CSV table of C-alpha atoms in Angstrom, one decimal:
chain,number,residue,atom,x,y,z
A,1,UNK,CA,288.0,71.8,50.7
A,2,UNK,CA,286.2,68.6,51.4
A,3,UNK,CA,289.3,67.5,53.3
A,4,UNK,CA,289.0,70.6,55.5
A,5,UNK,CA,285.3,69.8,56.4
A,6,UNK,CA,286.1,66.1,57.2
A,7,UNK,CA,288.9,67.2,59.5
A,8,UNK,CA,286.6,69.8,61.2
A,9,UNK,CA,283.8,67.3,61.8
A,10,UNK,CA,286.1,64.5,63.1
A,11,UNK,CA,288.2,66.8,65.4
A,12,UNK,CA,285.1,68.4,66.8
A,13,UNK,CA,283.4,65.0,67.4
A,14,UNK,CA,286.5,63.4,69.0
A,15,UNK,CA,287.2,66.5,71.2
A,16,UNK,CA,283.7,66.4,72.5
A,17,UNK,CA,284.1,62.7,73.2
A,18,UNK,CA,287.3,63.1,75.1
A,19,UNK,CA,285.8,65.8,77.2
A,20,UNK,CA,282.6,63.9,78.0
A,21,UNK,CA,283.7,60.3,78.1
A,22,UNK,CA,284.9,60.3,81.7
A,23,UNK,CA,281.8,61.8,83.2
A,24,UNK,CA,279.4,59.7,81.1
A,25,UNK,CA,281.1,56.4,82.0
A,26,UNK,CA,281.6,57.3,85.7
A,27,UNK,CA,278.3,58.9,86.5
A,28,UNK,CA,278.5,60.5,90.0
A,29,UNK,CA,280.5,57.6,91.5
A,30,UNK,CA,283.2,58.8,93.9
A,31,UNK,CA,286.8,58.5,92.6
A,32,UNK,CA,289.3,56.4,94.6
A,33,UNK,CA,291.2,58.7,97.0
A,34,UNK,CA,294.6,57.8,95.5
A,35,UNK,CA,293.3,59.0,92.1
A,36,UNK,CA,292.0,62.2,93.6
A,37,UNK,CA,295.5,62.8,95.2
A,38,UNK,CA,297.0,62.5,91.7
A,39,UNK,CA,294.4,65.0,90.3
A,40,UNK,CA,295.3,67.4,93.1
A,41,UNK,CA,298.9,67.4,91.8
A,42,UNK,CA,298.0,67.5,88.1
A,43,UNK,CA,297.5,71.2,87.3
A,44,UNK,CA,301.2,72.1,87.9
A,45,UNK,CA,302.9,69.5,85.6
A,46,UNK,CA,300.2,69.9,82.9
A,47,UNK,CA,300.7,73.7,82.8
A,48,UNK,CA,304.5,73.4,82.9
A,49,UNK,CA,304.3,71.0,79.8
A,50,UNK,CA,302.0,73.4,78.0
A,51,UNK,CA,304.3,76.3,78.6
A,52,UNK,CA,307.2,74.3,77.1
A,53,UNK,CA,305.3,73.1,74.1
A,54,UNK,CA,303.8,76.6,73.3
A,55,UNK,CA,307.2,78.4,73.8
A,56,UNK,CA,309.9,76.3,72.2
A,57,UNK,CA,308.3,73.8,69.8
A,58,UNK,CA,306.8,73.7,66.4
A,59,UNK,CA,305.4,70.3,65.6
A,60,UNK,CA,308.2,67.8,66.4
A,61,UNK,CA,310.9,70.4,66.3
A,62,UNK,CA,312.5,72.4,69.1
A,63,UNK,CA,312.6,76.0,68.0
A,64,UNK,CA,314.1,79.0,69.7
A,65,UNK,CA,312.5,82.2,68.5
A,66,UNK,CA,311.0,85.5,69.6
A,67,UNK,CA,308.4,83.6,71.7
A,68,UNK,CA,311.2,82.9,74.2
A,69,UNK,CA,311.8,86.6,74.7
A,70,UNK,CA,308.1,87.1,75.3
A,71,UNK,CA,308.0,84.3,77.9
A,72,UNK,CA,311.0,85.9,79.7
A,73,UNK,CA,309.2,89.2,79.8
A,74,UNK,CA,306.1,87.3,81.1
A,75,UNK,CA,308.2,85.6,83.8
A,76,UNK,CA,309.5,89.0,85.1
A,77,UNK,CA,305.9,90.3,85.1
A,78,UNK,CA,304.7,87.2,87.0
A,79,UNK,CA,307.5,87.5,89.5
A,80,UNK,CA,306.4,91.1,90.2
A,81,UNK,CA,302.9,89.8,90.6
A,82,UNK,CA,301.5,91.9,87.7
A,83,UNK,CA,297.9,91.4,86.6
A,84,UNK,CA,297.2,88.7,84.0
A,85,UNK,CA,296.3,91.2,81.3
A,86,UNK,CA,299.6,93.0,81.9
A,87,UNK,CA,301.6,89.7,81.7
A,88,UNK,CA,299.9,88.8,78.4
A,89,UNK,CA,300.3,92.2,76.8
A,90,UNK,CA,304.0,92.4,77.8
A,91,UNK,CA,304.7,89.0,76.3
A,92,UNK,CA,303.0,89.8,73.0
A,93,UNK,CA,304.7,93.2,72.8
A,94,UNK,CA,308.1,91.8,73.6
A,95,UNK,CA,307.7,89.0,71.0
A,96,UNK,CA,306.5,91.5,68.4
A,97,UNK,CA,309.3,93.9,69.2
A,98,UNK,CA,312.1,91.2,69.0
A,99,UNK,CA,310.6,90.1,65.6
A,100,UNK,CA,310.5,93.6,64.3
A,101,UNK,CA,314.2,94.1,65.3
A,102,UNK,CA,315.3,90.7,64.0
B,1,UNK,CA,277.0,82.8,89.3
B,2,UNK,CA,278.1,86.4,88.5
B,3,UNK,CA,281.3,86.0,90.6
B,4,UNK,CA,282.2,82.9,88.7
B,5,UNK,CA,281.5,84.6,85.4
B,6,UNK,CA,283.9,87.5,86.4
B,7,UNK,CA,286.6,84.9,87.3
B,8,UNK,CA,286.4,83.7,83.7
B,9,UNK,CA,287.1,87.1,82.2
B,10,UNK,CA,290.9,87.1,82.3
B,11,UNK,CA,291.0,83.8,80.5
B,12,UNK,CA,288.5,85.1,78.0
B,13,UNK,CA,290.8,88.1,77.3
B,14,UNK,CA,293.4,85.6,76.3
B,15,UNK,CA,291.3,83.1,74.3
B,16,UNK,CA,289.7,85.9,72.2
B,17,UNK,CA,293.1,86.9,70.6
B,18,UNK,CA,294.1,83.3,70.3
B,19,UNK,CA,290.9,82.3,68.3
B,20,UNK,CA,291.5,85.5,66.3
B,21,UNK,CA,295.0,84.3,65.3
B,22,UNK,CA,293.7,80.8,64.6
B,23,UNK,CA,291.3,82.2,62.0
B,24,UNK,CA,293.9,84.6,60.5
B,25,UNK,CA,296.3,81.7,60.1
B,26,UNK,CA,293.5,79.5,58.6
B,27,UNK,CA,292.6,82.2,56.1
B,28,UNK,CA,296.3,82.6,55.2
B,29,UNK,CA,296.4,78.8,54.6
B,30,UNK,CA,293.5,79.2,52.0
B,31,UNK,CA,290.5,78.4,54.2
B,32,UNK,CA,287.3,80.4,53.4
B,33,UNK,CA,285.7,82.6,56.1
B,34,UNK,CA,283.1,80.0,57.2
B,35,UNK,CA,285.5,77.1,57.9
B,36,UNK,CA,287.5,78.6,60.8
B,37,UNK,CA,284.3,79.9,62.4
B,38,UNK,CA,282.5,76.6,62.3
B,39,UNK,CA,285.6,74.8,63.5
B,40,UNK,CA,285.8,77.1,66.5
B,41,UNK,CA,282.1,76.8,67.3
B,42,UNK,CA,282.2,73.0,67.2
B,43,UNK,CA,285.6,72.1,68.6
B,44,UNK,CA,286.3,74.9,71.0
B,45,UNK,CA,290.0,73.8,71.3
B,46,UNK,CA,293.0,76.0,70.7
B,47,UNK,CA,295.6,73.2,70.6
B,48,UNK,CA,293.4,70.8,68.6
B,49,UNK,CA,292.4,73.4,66.0
B,50,UNK,CA,295.9,74.9,65.6
B,51,UNK,CA,297.4,71.4,65.5
B,52,UNK,CA,295.1,70.2,62.7
B,53,UNK,CA,295.6,73.4,60.8
B,54,UNK,CA,299.4,73.1,61.0
B,55,UNK,CA,299.3,69.6,59.5
B,56,UNK,CA,296.8,70.5,56.7
B,57,UNK,CA,298.7,73.7,55.8
B,58,UNK,CA,301.9,71.8,55.0
B,59,UNK,CA,299.9,69.4,52.8
B,60,UNK,CA,299.4,66.7,55.4
B,61,UNK,CA,296.5,64.2,55.0
B,62,UNK,CA,293.2,64.4,56.8
B,63,UNK,CA,294.1,61.3,58.8
B,64,UNK,CA,297.4,62.9,60.0
B,65,UNK,CA,295.6,66.1,61.0
B,66,UNK,CA,292.9,64.3,62.9
B,67,UNK,CA,295.5,62.1,64.7
B,68,UNK,CA,297.5,65.2,65.7
B,69,UNK,CA,294.5,67.0,67.1
B,70,UNK,CA,293.5,63.9,68.9
B,71,UNK,CA,296.9,63.4,70.6
B,72,UNK,CA,296.9,67.1,71.5
B,73,UNK,CA,293.4,66.8,73.1
B,74,UNK,CA,294.0,63.4,74.8
B,75,UNK,CA,294.6,65.3,78.1
B,76,UNK,CA,290.8,66.1,78.2
B,77,UNK,CA,290.2,62.4,78.9
B,78,UNK,CA,291.8,62.3,82.4
B,79,UNK,CA,290.7,65.9,83.0
B,80,UNK,CA,287.1,64.8,82.2
B,81,UNK,CA,287.4,61.9,84.7
B,82,UNK,CA,288.7,64.3,87.4
B,83,UNK,CA,285.6,66.6,87.1
B,84,UNK,CA,283.1,63.7,86.8
B,85,UNK,CA,282.1,63.6,90.5
B,86,UNK,CA,281.4,67.4,90.4
B,87,UNK,CA,279.0,67.4,87.5
B,88,UNK,CA,275.3,66.6,87.9
B,89,UNK,CA,272.2,65.3,86.1
B,90,UNK,CA,271.7,62.4,83.7
B,91,UNK,CA,274.3,61.1,81.2
B,92,UNK,CA,273.4,63.7,78.5
B,93,UNK,CA,273.4,66.6,80.9
B,94,UNK,CA,276.8,65.5,82.2
B,95,UNK,CA,278.2,65.1,78.7
B,96,UNK,CA,277.1,68.6,77.8
B,97,UNK,CA,278.5,70.1,81.1
B,98,UNK,CA,281.8,68.4,80.4
B,99,UNK,CA,282.1,70.5,77.2
B,100,UNK,CA,282.9,73.5,79.4
B,101,UNK,CA,286.3,71.8,80.0
B,102,UNK,CA,289.3,73.8,78.8
B,103,UNK,CA,292.8,74.0,80.4
B,104,UNK,CA,291.9,77.4,81.9
B,105,UNK,CA,288.4,76.5,83.2
B,106,UNK,CA,289.7,73.2,84.6
B,107,UNK,CA,292.5,75.0,86.5
B,108,UNK,CA,290.1,77.7,87.7
B,109,UNK,CA,287.7,75.0,89.0
B,110,UNK,CA,290.4,72.9,90.7
B,111,UNK,CA,290.4,72.9,94.5
B,112,UNK,CA,293.6,72.1,96.4
B,113,UNK,CA,292.3,68.7,97.6
B,114,UNK,CA,291.8,67.4,94.0
B,115,UNK,CA,288.0,68.0,93.8
B,116,UNK,CA,286.4,70.5,91.4
B,117,UNK,CA,283.9,73.3,91.6
B,118,UNK,CA,281.1,72.8,89.1
B,119,UNK,CA,279.8,76.4,89.0
B,120,UNK,CA,283.3,77.8,88.4
B,121,UNK,CA,283.9,75.2,85.6
B,122,UNK,CA,280.7,76.0,83.8
B,123,UNK,CA,280.9,79.8,84.2
B,124,UNK,CA,284.5,80.0,83.2
B,125,UNK,CA,284.0,77.7,80.3
B,126,UNK,CA,280.9,79.6,79.1
B,127,UNK,CA,282.7,83.0,79.2
B,128,UNK,CA,285.7,81.5,77.3
B,129,UNK,CA,283.4,80.0,74.7
B,130,UNK,CA,281.9,83.3,73.9
B,131,UNK,CA,285.3,84.9,73.6
B,132,UNK,CA,286.6,82.0,71.5
B,133,UNK,CA,283.7,82.3,69.0
B,134,UNK,CA,283.9,86.1,68.8
B,135,UNK,CA,287.6,86.0,68.3
B,136,UNK,CA,287.3,83.4,65.5
B,137,UNK,CA,284.6,85.5,63.7
B,138,UNK,CA,286.7,88.6,63.9
B,139,UNK,CA,289.8,86.8,62.6
B,140,UNK,CA,288.0,85.2,59.8
B,141,UNK,CA,286.5,88.5,58.6
B,142,UNK,CA,289.6,90.8,58.9
B,143,UNK,CA,292.2,88.0,58.5
B,144,UNK,CA,292.9,88.5,54.8
B,145,UNK,CA,293.7,92.2,55.5
B,146,UNK,CA,296.3,91.3,58.1
B,147,UNK,CA,299.8,90.2,57.2
B,148,UNK,CA,300.6,87.7,59.9
B,149,UNK,CA,299.4,87.5,63.6
B,150,UNK,CA,303.0,86.7,64.5
B,151,UNK,CA,304.0,90.3,63.8
B,152,UNK,CA,301.7,91.2,66.6
B,153,UNK,CA,303.3,88.6,68.9
B,154,UNK,CA,300.0,86.8,69.3
B,155,UNK,CA,301.8,83.4,69.4
B,156,UNK,CA,303.4,84.5,72.8
B,157,UNK,CA,299.9,85.0,74.4
B,158,UNK,CA,299.2,81.3,75.0
B,159,UNK,CA,302.5,80.4,76.7
B,160,UNK,CA,302.5,83.6,78.8
B,161,UNK,CA,298.9,82.8,79.9
B,162,UNK,CA,299.9,79.2,80.9
B,163,UNK,CA,302.9,80.6,82.7
B,164,UNK,CA,300.8,83.0,84.8
B,165,UNK,CA,298.4,80.1,85.7
B,166,UNK,CA,301.4,77.9,86.6
B,167,UNK,CA,302.8,80.6,88.9
B,168,UNK,CA,299.5,80.9,90.7
B,169,UNK,CA,299.2,77.1,91.1
B,170,UNK,CA,302.8,76.8,92.4
B,171,UNK,CA,302.2,79.6,95.0
B,172,UNK,CA,298.9,78.1,96.1
B,173,UNK,CA,300.3,74.6,96.5
B,174,UNK,CA,303.6,75.3,98.2
B,175,UNK,CA,302.3,74.6,101.7
B,176,UNK,CA,300.8,71.2,101.0
B,177,UNK,CA,302.5,67.8,101.4
B,178,UNK,CA,303.2,65.5,98.5
B,179,UNK,CA,305.6,66.2,95.6
B,180,UNK,CA,306.9,69.8,95.8
B,181,UNK,CA,305.1,71.8,93.0
B,182,UNK,CA,308.3,73.5,91.7
B,183,UNK,CA,310.1,70.2,91.4
B,184,UNK,CA,307.1,68.7,89.7
B,185,UNK,CA,306.9,71.6,87.2
B,186,UNK,CA,310.6,71.3,86.4
B,187,UNK,CA,310.4,67.5,85.9
B,188,UNK,CA,307.4,67.8,83.6
B,189,UNK,CA,309.1,70.6,81.6
B,190,UNK,CA,312.3,68.6,81.1
B,191,UNK,CA,310.4,65.4,80.2
B,192,UNK,CA,308.2,67.3,77.7
B,193,UNK,CA,311.3,68.9,76.2
B,194,UNK,CA,313.1,65.5,75.8
B,195,UNK,CA,310.0,63.9,74.2
B,196,UNK,CA,309.1,66.6,71.6
B,197,UNK,CA,311.6,65.4,69.0
B,198,UNK,CA,310.7,61.7,69.3
B,199,UNK,CA,307.0,61.5,70.1
B,200,UNK,CA,303.9,62.7,68.1
B,201,UNK,CA,302.8,66.2,69.1
B,202,UNK,CA,300.5,66.1,72.2
B,203,UNK,CA,302.1,63.0,73.7
B,204,UNK,CA,304.9,65.0,75.4
B,205,UNK,CA,302.1,67.0,77.2
B,206,UNK,CA,300.4,63.9,78.4
B,207,UNK,CA,303.7,62.4,79.5
B,208,UNK,CA,304.7,65.6,81.4
B,209,UNK,CA,301.3,65.8,83.1
B,210,UNK,CA,301.7,62.1,84.1
B,211,UNK,CA,304.5,63.1,86.5
B,212,UNK,CA,301.5,63.9,88.8
B,213,UNK,CA,301.5,60.1,89.4
B,214,UNK,CA,304.5,60.8,91.7
B,215,UNK,CA,301.7,61.8,94.2
B,216,UNK,CA,301.2,58.1,94.7
B,217,UNK,CA,304.8,57.6,95.8
B,218,UNK,CA,304.8,60.3,98.4
B,219,UNK,CA,303.0,61.0,101.6
B,220,UNK,CA,299.3,61.5,101.0
B,221,UNK,CA,297.8,65.0,101.7
B,222,UNK,CA,295.1,63.4,103.9
B,223,UNK,CA,294.3,59.9,105.1
B,224,UNK,CA,291.5,57.8,103.5
B,225,UNK,CA,288.5,57.2,105.7
B,226,UNK,CA,288.6,53.7,107.4
B,227,UNK,CA,287.2,51.1,105.1
B,228,UNK,CA,287.5,53.3,102.0
B,229,UNK,CA,289.8,51.8,99.3
B,230,UNK,CA,293.1,53.6,99.6
């Protein structure tokens, strides 16, 4: 149990540090415009990578499971411009359904 | 601020269930009810918490768990730099404001020109934090009575959420110059996929996100003012 508390304390401290380091070090200085141009492009590849990692990986392994069916359902819902709540509910329901059948 | 708070609600509806499943998984791995709640209150990080739990629950060391969570959260470093000019106050106040940073609040606050809206970041982050803690408390209390959150398909909630945010971003950015959003998304996805088997968890995400550096190689979205360093 002590191990758990050590991990909780260290992960919490490091995460807070990662979030806050940039703003504490930079103050309100303007960023170079080239860097701002990179940040303007950053959301798309970051989200794409997160989708991949959350859908087909488990640790260091590539895993194809019911999450993929859920993501496919979400993709259809997104293409039809469904509301976010509908996209999420459909993904969870599809994944749960595929697991129940498998 | 109420409009910004409302904007944070869809993300909160996703983070609540995710924190719930984190706590359920933690209880299933032998944690007591207090540990997942305190972890969620202090760390407020889905990927970091789930990553650390995954390592510990297969018998990994504390060092390995902390390292995994750190790699997974490394992306907050450049994201924190990106929002720095938007935050205000002294060093302590900026540090506290930066804690509102999550993937979803950062995306919500991102403007197309690469600058960030402080009020949206703070409101979205605050709403998500409340949902995160409430979800963690609920999961820790009812967790032992549930079999497995996977039977509810809760592990598909996070990727579907990111996919919906991604679709919005690609639509919003189609018109701009610079790297084409759809190409950038495909490249990042492929690079991440290729790196997963060979790099520590979290690094493939940072590498995928780093494809944004291609912005430097293409035509800028606007010209720097004369005398300003390019």
